[in-house]
Amino acid sequence: KAGVTQTPRYLIKTRGQQVTLSCSPISGHRSVSWYQQTPGQGLQFLFEYFSETQRNKGNFPGRFSGRQFSNSRSEMNVSTLELGDSALYLCASSLGLAGGGETQYFGPGTRLLVL
Amino acid sequence: KNEVEQSPQNLTAQEGEFITINCSYSVGVSALHWLQQHPGGGIVSLFMLSSGKKKHGRLIATINIQEKHSSLHITASHPRDSAVYICAVPGTGNQFYFGTGTSLTVIP
């Protein structure tokens, strides 16, 4: 069974631009969660989608948004990029809701650099 | 105050040593997760546990729900165990809280 895939793997943008990242979960998994990882803040939860609905959201500004499609693939979008958005963005998939005790399977991440 | 505290932050061990990483949390949990992140970013879920102890090869994870504390042990450590180990707990609203991670280096 193929693992979680994320595209692109690396991305360079400038301040003010917007970016869209994609995550394809493991086949059959209905939950996709997104995380931001920075050296200063560590791993932080962005949001979780399950059956095309956002179920949980972390403490991030509205510039961070996402969606999930009927095939469970998910995208996250960051608008008006700031330097502080430079980070590794990870997605993880699970059969059920992540907080319900399900094991999450992580993708390799997208490394975003904002100049 | 962070919801999840890990110690130590950095750990260097000689090959073969027994290693312990600790995690304390303040949020209520249904299950605690231990994650391993290798250089390059890939994260692997090692354990999910809600009580007692779990063992997988040389890795052992324990949790004490009453004391809100979990430990990850590595027996007979090996250089390939070098990685960052992160504990994570689901809090209110099912969002995840993460420890800051323990960076482990095992020297041959």
Tab-separated table of C-alpha atoms in Angstrom, chain A residues 35 37 43-45 48 56-58 88 90 97-104 106-108 111, chain B residues 30-31 33 35 37 40-45 48 86 90 92-100:
chain	number	residue	atom	x	y	z
A	35	TYR	CA	1.076	20.323	10.878
A	37	GLN	CA	7.145	22.427	12.081
A	43	LEU	CA	5.394	20.762	15.666
A	44	GLN	CA	2.078	22.595	15.734
A	45	PHE	CA	-1.334	21.385	14.683
A	48	GLU	CA	-7.803	18.157	10.453
A	56	ASN	CA	-10.514	20.596	14.233
A	57	LYS	CA	-8.412	23.706	13.916
A	58	GLY	CA	-5.286	24.877	15.677
A	88	LEU	CA	8.241	22.149	7.114
A	90	LEU	CA	3.590	17.831	7.250
A	97	LEU	CA	-10.205	11.016	13.520
A	98	ALA	CA	-6.626	11.477	14.721
A	99	GLY	CA	-7.618	12.489	18.225
A	100	GLY	CA	-9.654	9.364	18.646
A	101	GLY	CA	-6.607	7.243	19.230
A	102	GLU	CA	-5.905	6.389	15.611
A	103	THR	CA	-2.361	5.855	14.425
A	104	GLN	CA	-1.281	8.599	12.073
A	106	PHE	CA	3.029	11.002	8.082
A	107	GLY	CA	4.055	12.202	4.675
A	108	PRO	CA	7.608	13.357	3.912
A	111	ARG	CA	9.688	22.446	2.978
B	30	SER	CA	-7.246	9.235	25.522
B	31	ALA	CA	-3.961	8.051	24.026
B	33	HIS	CA	1.767	8.922	20.804
B	35	LEU	CA	6.932	9.708	17.124
B	37	GLN	CA	11.744	11.930	13.172
B	40	GLY	CA	15.341	15.029	6.479
B	41	GLY	CA	11.998	15.308	8.218
B	42	GLY	CA	10.231	11.972	7.828
B	43	ILE	CA	8.099	11.112	10.861
B	44	VAL	CA	7.161	7.616	11.902
B	45	SER	CA	4.615	6.775	14.546
B	48	MET	CA	0.145	4.787	20.556
B	86	ILE	CA	8.521	13.475	19.984
B	90	PRO	CA	-4.682	14.812	21.733
B	92	THR	CA	-9.645	19.226	23.784
B	93	GLY	CA	-11.259	19.385	20.404
B	94	ASN	CA	-9.067	16.523	19.269
B	95	GLN	CA	-6.215	18.796	18.295
B	96	PHE	CA	-2.739	17.466	18.952
B	97	TYR	CA	-0.189	18.934	21.322
B	98	PHE	CA	3.461	18.072	20.803
B	99	GLY	CA	6.502	17.997	22.995
B	100	THR	CA	9.534	19.918	21.801
